[in-house]
PDB file of C-alpha atoms in Angstrom:
ATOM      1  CA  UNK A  19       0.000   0.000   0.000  1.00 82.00           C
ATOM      2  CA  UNK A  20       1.001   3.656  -0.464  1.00 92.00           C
ATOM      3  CA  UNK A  21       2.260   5.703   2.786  1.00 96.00           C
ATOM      4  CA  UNK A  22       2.725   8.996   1.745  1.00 96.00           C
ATOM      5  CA  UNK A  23       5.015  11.157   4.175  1.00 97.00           C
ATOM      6  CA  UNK A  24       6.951  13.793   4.480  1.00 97.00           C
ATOM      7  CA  UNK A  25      10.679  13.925   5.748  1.00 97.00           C
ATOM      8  CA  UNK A  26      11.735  16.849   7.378  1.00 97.00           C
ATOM      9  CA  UNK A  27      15.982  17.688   7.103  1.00 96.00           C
ATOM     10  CA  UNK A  28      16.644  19.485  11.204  1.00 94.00           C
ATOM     11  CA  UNK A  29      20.269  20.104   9.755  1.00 93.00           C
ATOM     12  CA  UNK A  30      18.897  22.424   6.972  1.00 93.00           C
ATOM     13  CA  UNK A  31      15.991  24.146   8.458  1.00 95.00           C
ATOM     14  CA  UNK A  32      16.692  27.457   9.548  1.00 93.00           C
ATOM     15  CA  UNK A  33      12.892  28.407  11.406  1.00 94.00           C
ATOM     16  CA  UNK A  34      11.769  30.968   9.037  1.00 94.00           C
ATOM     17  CA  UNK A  35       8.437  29.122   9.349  1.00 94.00           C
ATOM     18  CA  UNK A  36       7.594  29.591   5.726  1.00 95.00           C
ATOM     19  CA  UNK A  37       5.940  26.170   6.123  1.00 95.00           C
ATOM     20  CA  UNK A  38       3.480  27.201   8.719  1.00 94.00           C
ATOM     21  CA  UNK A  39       2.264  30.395   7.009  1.00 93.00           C
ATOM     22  CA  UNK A  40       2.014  28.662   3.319  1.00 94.00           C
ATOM     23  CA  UNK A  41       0.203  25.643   5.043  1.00 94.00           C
ATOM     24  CA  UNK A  42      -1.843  28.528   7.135  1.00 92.00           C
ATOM     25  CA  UNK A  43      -3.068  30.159   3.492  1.00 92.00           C
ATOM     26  CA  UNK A  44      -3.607  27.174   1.545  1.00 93.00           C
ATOM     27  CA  UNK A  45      -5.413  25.062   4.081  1.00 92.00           C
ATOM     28  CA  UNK A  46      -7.694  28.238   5.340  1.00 90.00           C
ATOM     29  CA  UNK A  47      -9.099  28.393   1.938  1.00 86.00           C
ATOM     30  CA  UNK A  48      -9.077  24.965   0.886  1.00 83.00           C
ATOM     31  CA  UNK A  49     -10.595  21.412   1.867  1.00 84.00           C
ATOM     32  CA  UNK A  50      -9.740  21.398   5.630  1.00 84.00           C
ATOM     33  CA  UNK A  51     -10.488  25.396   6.002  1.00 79.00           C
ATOM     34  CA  UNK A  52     -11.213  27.664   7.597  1.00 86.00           C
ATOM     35  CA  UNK A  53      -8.547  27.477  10.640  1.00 87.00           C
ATOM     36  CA  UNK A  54      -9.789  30.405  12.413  1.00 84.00           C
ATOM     37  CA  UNK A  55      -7.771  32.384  15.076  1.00 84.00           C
ATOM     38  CA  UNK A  56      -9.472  34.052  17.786  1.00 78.00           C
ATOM     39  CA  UNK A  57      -7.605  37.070  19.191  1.00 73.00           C
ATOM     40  CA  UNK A  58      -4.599  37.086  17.210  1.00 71.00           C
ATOM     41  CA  UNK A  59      -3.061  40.143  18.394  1.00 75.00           C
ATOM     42  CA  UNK A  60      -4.285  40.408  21.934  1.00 75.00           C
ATOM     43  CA  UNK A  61      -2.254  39.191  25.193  1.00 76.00           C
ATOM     44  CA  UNK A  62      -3.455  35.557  24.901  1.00 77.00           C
ATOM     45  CA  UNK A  63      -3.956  34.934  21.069  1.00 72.00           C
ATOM     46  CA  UNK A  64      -5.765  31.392  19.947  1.00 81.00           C
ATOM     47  CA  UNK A  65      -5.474  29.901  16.360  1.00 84.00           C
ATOM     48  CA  UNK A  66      -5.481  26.460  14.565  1.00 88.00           C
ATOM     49  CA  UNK A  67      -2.653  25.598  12.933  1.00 90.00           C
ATOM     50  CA  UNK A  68      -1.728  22.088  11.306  1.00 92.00           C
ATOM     51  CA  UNK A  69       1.915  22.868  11.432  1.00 93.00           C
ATOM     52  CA  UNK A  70       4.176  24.663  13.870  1.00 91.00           C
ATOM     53  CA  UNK A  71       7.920  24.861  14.523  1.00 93.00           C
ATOM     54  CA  UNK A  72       9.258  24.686  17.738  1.00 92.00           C
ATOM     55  CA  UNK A  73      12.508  26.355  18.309  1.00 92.00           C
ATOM     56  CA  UNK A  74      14.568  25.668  21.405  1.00 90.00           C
ATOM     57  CA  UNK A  75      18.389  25.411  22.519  1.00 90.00           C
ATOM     58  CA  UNK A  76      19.920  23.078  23.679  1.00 87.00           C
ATOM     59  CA  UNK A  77      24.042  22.889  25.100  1.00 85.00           C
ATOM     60  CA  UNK A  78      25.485  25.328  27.635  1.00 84.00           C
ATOM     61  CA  UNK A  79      26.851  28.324  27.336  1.00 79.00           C
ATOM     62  CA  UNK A  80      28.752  29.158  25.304  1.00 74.00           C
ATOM     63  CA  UNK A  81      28.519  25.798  23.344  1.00 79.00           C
ATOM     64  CA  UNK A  82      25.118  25.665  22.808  1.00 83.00           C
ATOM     65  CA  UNK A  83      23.049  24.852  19.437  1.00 86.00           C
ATOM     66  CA  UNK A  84      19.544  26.277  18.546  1.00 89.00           C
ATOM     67  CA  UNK A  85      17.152  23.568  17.119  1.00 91.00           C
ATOM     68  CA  UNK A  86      14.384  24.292  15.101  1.00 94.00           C
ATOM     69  CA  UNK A  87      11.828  21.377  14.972  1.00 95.00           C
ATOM     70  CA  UNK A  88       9.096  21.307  12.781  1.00 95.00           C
ATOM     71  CA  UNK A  89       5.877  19.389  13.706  1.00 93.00           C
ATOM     72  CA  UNK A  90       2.595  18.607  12.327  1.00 95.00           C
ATOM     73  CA  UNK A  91       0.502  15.034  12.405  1.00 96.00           C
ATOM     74  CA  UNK A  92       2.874  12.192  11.529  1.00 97.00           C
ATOM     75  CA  UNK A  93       0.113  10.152   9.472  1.00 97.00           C
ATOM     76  CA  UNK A  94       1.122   7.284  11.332  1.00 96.00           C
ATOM     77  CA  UNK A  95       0.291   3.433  10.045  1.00 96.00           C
ATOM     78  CA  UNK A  96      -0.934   2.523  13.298  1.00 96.00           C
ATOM     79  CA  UNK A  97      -3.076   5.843  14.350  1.00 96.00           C
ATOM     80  CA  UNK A  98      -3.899   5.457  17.794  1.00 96.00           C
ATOM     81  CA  UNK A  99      -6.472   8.224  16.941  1.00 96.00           C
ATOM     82  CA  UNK A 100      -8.734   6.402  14.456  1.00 96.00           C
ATOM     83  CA  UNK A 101      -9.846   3.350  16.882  1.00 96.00           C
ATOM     84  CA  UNK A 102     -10.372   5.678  19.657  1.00 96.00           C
ATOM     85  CA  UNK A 103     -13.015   7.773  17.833  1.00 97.00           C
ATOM     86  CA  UNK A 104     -16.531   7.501  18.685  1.00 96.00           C
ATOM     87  CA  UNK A 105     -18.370   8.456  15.431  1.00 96.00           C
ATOM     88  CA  UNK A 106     -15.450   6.792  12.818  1.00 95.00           C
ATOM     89  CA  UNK A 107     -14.705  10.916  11.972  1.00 96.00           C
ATOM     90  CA  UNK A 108     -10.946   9.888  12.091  1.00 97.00           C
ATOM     91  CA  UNK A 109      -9.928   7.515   9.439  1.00 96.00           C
ATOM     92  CA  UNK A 110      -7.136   6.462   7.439  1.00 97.00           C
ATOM     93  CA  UNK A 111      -7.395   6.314   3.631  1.00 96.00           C
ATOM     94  CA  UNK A 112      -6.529   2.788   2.121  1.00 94.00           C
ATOM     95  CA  UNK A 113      -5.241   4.344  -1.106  1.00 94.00           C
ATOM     96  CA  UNK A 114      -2.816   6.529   0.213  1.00 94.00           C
ATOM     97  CA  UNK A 115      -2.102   6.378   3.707  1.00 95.00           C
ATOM     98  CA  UNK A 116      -3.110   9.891   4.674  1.00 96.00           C
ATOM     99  CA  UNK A 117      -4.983  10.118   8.184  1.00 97.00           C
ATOM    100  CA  UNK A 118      -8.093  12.586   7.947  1.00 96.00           C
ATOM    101  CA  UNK A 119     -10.782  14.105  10.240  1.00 96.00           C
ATOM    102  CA  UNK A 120     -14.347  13.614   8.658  1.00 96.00           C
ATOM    103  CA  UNK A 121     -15.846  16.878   9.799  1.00 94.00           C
ATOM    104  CA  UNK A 122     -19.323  16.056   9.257  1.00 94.00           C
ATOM    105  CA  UNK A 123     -19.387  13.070  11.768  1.00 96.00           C
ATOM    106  CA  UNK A 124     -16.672  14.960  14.347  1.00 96.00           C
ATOM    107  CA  UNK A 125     -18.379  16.011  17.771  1.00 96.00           C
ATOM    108  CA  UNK A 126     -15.193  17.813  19.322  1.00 94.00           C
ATOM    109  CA  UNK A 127     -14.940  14.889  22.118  1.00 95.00           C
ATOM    110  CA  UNK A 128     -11.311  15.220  21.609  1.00 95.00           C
ATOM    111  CA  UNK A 129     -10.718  11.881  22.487  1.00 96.00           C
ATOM    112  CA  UNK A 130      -8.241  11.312  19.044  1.00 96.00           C
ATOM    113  CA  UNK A 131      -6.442  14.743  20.928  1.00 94.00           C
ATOM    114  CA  UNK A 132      -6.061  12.493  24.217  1.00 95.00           C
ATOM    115  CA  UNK A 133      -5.050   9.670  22.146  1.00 96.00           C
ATOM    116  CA  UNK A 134      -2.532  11.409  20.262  1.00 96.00           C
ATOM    117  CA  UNK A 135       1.194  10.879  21.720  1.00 95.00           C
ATOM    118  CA  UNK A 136       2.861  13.960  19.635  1.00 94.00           C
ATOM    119  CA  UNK A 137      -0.239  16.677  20.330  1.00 91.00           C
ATOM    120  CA  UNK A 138      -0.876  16.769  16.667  1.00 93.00           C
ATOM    121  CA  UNK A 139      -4.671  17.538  16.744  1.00 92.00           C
ATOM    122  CA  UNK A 140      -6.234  20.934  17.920  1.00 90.00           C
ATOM    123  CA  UNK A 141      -9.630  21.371  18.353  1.00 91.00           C
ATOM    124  CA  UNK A 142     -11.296  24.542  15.969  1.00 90.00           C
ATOM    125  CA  UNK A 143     -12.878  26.823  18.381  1.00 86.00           C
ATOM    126  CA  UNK A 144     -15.322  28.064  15.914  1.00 87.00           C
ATOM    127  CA  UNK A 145     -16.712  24.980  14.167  1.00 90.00           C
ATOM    128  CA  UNK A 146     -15.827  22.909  17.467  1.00 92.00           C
ATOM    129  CA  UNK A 147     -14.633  19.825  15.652  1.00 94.00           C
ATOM    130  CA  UNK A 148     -10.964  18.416  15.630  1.00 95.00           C
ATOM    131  CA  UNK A 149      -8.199  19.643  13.067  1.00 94.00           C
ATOM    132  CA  UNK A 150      -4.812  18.329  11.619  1.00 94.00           C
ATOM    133  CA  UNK A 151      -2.219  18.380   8.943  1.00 95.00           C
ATOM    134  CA  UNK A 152      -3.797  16.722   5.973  1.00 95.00           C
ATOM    135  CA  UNK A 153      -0.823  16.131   3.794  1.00 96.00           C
ATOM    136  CA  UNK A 154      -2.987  19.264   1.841  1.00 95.00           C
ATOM    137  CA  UNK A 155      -5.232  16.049   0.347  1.00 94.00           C
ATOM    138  CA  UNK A 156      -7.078  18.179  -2.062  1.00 93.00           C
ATOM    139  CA  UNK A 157      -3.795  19.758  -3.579  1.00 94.00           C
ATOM    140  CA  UNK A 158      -1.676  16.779  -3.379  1.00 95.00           C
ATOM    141  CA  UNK A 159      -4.685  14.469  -5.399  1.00 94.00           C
ATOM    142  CA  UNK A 160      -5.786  17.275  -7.729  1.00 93.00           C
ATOM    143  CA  UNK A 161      -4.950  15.789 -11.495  1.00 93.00           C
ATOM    144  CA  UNK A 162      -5.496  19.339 -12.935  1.00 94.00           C
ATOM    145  CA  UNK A 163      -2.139  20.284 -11.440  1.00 92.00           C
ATOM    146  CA  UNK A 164       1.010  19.453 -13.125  1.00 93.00           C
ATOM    147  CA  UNK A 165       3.092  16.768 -11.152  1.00 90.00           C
ATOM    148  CA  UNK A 166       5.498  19.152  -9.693  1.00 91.00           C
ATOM    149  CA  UNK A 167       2.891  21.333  -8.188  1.00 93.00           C
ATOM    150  CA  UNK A 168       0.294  18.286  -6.569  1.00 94.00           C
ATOM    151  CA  UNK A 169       2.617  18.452  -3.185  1.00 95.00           C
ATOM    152  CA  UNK A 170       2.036  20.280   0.230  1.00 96.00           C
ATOM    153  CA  UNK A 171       2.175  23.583   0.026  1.00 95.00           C
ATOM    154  CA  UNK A 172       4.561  23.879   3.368  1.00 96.00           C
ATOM    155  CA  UNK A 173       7.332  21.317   0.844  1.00 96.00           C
ATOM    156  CA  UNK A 174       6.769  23.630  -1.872  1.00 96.00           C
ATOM    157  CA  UNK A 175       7.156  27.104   0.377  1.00 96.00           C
ATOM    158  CA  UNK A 176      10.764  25.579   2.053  1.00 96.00           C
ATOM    159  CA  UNK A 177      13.174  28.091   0.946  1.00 95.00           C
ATOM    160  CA  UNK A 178      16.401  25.651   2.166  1.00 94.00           C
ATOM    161  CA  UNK A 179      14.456  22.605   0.733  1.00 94.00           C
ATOM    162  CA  UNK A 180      14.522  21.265   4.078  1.00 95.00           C
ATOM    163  CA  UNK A 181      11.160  18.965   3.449  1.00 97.00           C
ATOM    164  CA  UNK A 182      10.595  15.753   1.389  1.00 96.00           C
ATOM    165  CA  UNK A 183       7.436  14.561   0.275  1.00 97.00           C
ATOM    166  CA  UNK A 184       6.746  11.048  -1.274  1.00 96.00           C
ATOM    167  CA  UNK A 185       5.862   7.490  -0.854  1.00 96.00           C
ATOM    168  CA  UNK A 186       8.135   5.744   1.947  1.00 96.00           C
ATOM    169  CA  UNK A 187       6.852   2.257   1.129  1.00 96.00           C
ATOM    170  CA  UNK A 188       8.188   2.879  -2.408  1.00 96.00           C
ATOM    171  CA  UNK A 189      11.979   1.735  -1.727  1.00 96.00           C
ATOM    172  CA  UNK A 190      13.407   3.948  -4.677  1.00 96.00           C
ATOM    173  CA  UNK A 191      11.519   7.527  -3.590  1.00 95.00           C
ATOM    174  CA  UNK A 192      13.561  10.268  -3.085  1.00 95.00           C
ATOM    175  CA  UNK A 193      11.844   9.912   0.702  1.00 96.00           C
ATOM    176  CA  UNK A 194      12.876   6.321   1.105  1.00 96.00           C
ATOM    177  CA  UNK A 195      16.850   7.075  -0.446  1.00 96.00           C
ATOM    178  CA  UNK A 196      16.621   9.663   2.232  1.00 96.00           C
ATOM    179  CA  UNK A 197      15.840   7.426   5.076  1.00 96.00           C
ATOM    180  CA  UNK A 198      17.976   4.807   4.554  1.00 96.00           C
ATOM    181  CA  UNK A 199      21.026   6.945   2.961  1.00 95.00           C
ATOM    182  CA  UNK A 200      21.175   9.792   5.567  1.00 94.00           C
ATOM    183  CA  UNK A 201      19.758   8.078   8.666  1.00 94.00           C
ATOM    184  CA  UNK A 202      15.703   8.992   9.158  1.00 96.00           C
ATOM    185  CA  UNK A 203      14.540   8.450  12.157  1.00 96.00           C
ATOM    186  CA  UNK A 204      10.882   8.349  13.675  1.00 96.00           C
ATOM    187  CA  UNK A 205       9.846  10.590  16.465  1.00 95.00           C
ATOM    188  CA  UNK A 206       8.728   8.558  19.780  1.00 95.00           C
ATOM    189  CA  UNK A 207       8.947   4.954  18.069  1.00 93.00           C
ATOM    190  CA  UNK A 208       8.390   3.414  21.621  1.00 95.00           C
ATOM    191  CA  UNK A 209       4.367   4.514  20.990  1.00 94.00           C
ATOM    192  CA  UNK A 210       4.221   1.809  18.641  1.00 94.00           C
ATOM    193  CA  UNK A 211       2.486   4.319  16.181  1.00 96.00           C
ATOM    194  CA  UNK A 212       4.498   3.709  13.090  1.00 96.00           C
ATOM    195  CA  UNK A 213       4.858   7.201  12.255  1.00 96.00           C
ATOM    196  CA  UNK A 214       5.220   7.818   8.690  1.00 96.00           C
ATOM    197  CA  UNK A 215       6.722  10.908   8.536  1.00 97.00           C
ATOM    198  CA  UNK A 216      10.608  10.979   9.542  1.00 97.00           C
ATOM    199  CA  UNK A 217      13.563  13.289  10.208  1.00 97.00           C
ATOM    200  CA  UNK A 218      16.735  13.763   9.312  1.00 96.00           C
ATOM    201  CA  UNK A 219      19.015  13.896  12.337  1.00 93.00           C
ATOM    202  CA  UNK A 220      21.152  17.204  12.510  1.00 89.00           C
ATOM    203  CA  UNK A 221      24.982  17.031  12.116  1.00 82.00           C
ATOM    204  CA  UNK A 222      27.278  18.183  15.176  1.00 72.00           C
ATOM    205  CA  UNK A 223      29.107  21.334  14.561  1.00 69.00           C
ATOM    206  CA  UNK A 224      32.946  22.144  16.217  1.00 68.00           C
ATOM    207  CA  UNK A 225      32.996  26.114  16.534  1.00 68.00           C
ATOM    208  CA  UNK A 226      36.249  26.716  18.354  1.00 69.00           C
ATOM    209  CA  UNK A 227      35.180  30.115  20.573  1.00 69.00           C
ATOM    210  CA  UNK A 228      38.163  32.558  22.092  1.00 71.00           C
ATOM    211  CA  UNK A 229      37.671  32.731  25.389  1.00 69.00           C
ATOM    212  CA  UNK A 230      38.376  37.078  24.948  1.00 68.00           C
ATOM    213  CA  UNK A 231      35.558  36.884  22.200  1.00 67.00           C
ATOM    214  CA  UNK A 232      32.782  36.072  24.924  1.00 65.00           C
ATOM    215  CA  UNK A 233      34.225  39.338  27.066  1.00 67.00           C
ATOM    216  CA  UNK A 234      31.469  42.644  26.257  1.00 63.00           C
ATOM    217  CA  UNK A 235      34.075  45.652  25.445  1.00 64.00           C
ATOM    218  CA  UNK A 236      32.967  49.046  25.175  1.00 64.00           C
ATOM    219  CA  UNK A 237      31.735  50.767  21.610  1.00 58.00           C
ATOM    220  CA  UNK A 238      34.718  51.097  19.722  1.00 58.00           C
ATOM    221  CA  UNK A 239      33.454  54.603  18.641  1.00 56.00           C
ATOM    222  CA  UNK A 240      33.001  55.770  21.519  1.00 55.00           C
ATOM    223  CA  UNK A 241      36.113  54.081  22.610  1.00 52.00           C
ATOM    224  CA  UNK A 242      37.597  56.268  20.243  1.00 54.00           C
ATOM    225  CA  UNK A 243      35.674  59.021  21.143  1.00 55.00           C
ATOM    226  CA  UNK A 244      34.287  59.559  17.407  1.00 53.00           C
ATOM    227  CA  UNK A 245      30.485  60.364  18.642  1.00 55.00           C
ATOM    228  CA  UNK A 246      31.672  63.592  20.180  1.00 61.00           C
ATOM    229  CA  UNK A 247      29.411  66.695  18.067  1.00 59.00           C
ATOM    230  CA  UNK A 248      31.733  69.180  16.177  1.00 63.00           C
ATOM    231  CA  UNK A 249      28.814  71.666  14.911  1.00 64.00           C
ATOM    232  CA  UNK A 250      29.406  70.844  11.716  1.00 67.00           C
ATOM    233  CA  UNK A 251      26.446  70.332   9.238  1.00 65.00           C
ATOM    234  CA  UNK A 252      25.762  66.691   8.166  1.00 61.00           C
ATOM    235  CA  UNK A 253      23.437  64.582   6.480  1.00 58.00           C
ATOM    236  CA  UNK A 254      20.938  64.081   9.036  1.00 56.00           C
ATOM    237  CA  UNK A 255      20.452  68.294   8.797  1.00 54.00           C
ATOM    238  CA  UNK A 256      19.900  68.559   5.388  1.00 55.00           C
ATOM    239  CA  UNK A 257      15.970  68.821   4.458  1.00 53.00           C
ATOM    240  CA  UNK A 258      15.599  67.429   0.818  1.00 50.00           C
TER     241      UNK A 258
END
């Protein structure tokens, strides 16, 4: 059977979150819209989003590393969240592996939330039913589009081409070379979930750091005492 999946590269993404804004626009619009937000701007802001990056760092100072770790619903073989349901709203297609929400027959019980061991659902506070990354289903399936263009729109919007998308039971996609070339891994395999989506693991960087370099000196102008006003006229006077 087909699994699609996506594979996510840590040691080339660089957090601009491109990825959650295109999936933000094309998703809002699309099949699995709207994904409303509710106070965006205000102290506690609320929105639904089917992918987010978390960004965190990890070391001690001064050799520490930032991380930036994408995350969205791993579509995983085993879905803990479809059994679980009460009204069969989560399901997982048989021709292509992709895990979907069945708004019609979702109550919001957020039982497949619960179930969920990577918090990949989030409940829609407007239409009050249960939300996730489709694998953008309705792009990625539309024949009208040429082949290049029927992928998610977050793989499409990665500037450092730090996101894979293809079939991982298909042993010669570029998805499955990945895997087994550059050492994918899946996140939390002790759930027994069979995630299909992987990563690639992030390579180690050496950065020797002089030990004068981390010492704050003063403002070499200043230092040098070239901030001191001499009357002259300058650029900053002159009205255009």
């Amino acid at each position: 059977m087909t699994q699609l999946a996506l594979v996510i590269d840590l040691n080339v993404c660089v957090g601009c979150h491109a990825c959650v804004t295109s999936c933000k626009e094309w998703n809002t619009s699309g099949w699995a819209g709207p994904l409303v937000d509710r106070n965006p701007y205000g102290a506690a802001p609320t929105g639904t989003f089917f992918n987010r990056v978390q960004t965190f760092e990890v070391g001690t100072f001064p050799n520490t590393e930032t991380v930036h770790f994408p995350k969205s619903c791993l579509h995983c073989e085993d879905p803990p969240c479809v059994p679980v349901c009460p009204t069969g709203a989560s399901y997982k297609r048989p021709d292509n592996g992709v895990v979907l929400v069945d708004y019609d027959r979702c109550i919001g019980c957020k039982y497949c939330s619960w179930a969920c061991p990577y918090g990949a659902r989030e409940l829609d506070e407007q239409q009050r039913v249960m939300k996730k990354c489709t694998l953008c289903i309705d792009r990625i399936t539309d024949l009208n589009l040429s082949e290049r263009d029927r992928k998610p729109a977050c793989v499409l919007a990665c500037p450092a081409s730090a996101r894979l998308f293809g079939d991982v039971h298909d042993p010669d996609s570029e998805v499955s070379v990945a895997i087994r070339e550059r050492g994918g891994y899946q996140l939390m395999p002790e759930c027994g979930t069979r995630p299909s989506n992987h990563y690639l693991p992030r390579h180690r960087t050496v950065m020797h750091i002089d030990p004068e370099a981390l010492t704050r000196v003063d403002n070499p102008l200043r230092k040098e005492d070239l901030t001191a006003y001499t009357g002259e006229e300058t650029l900053d006077d002159v009205a255009w």
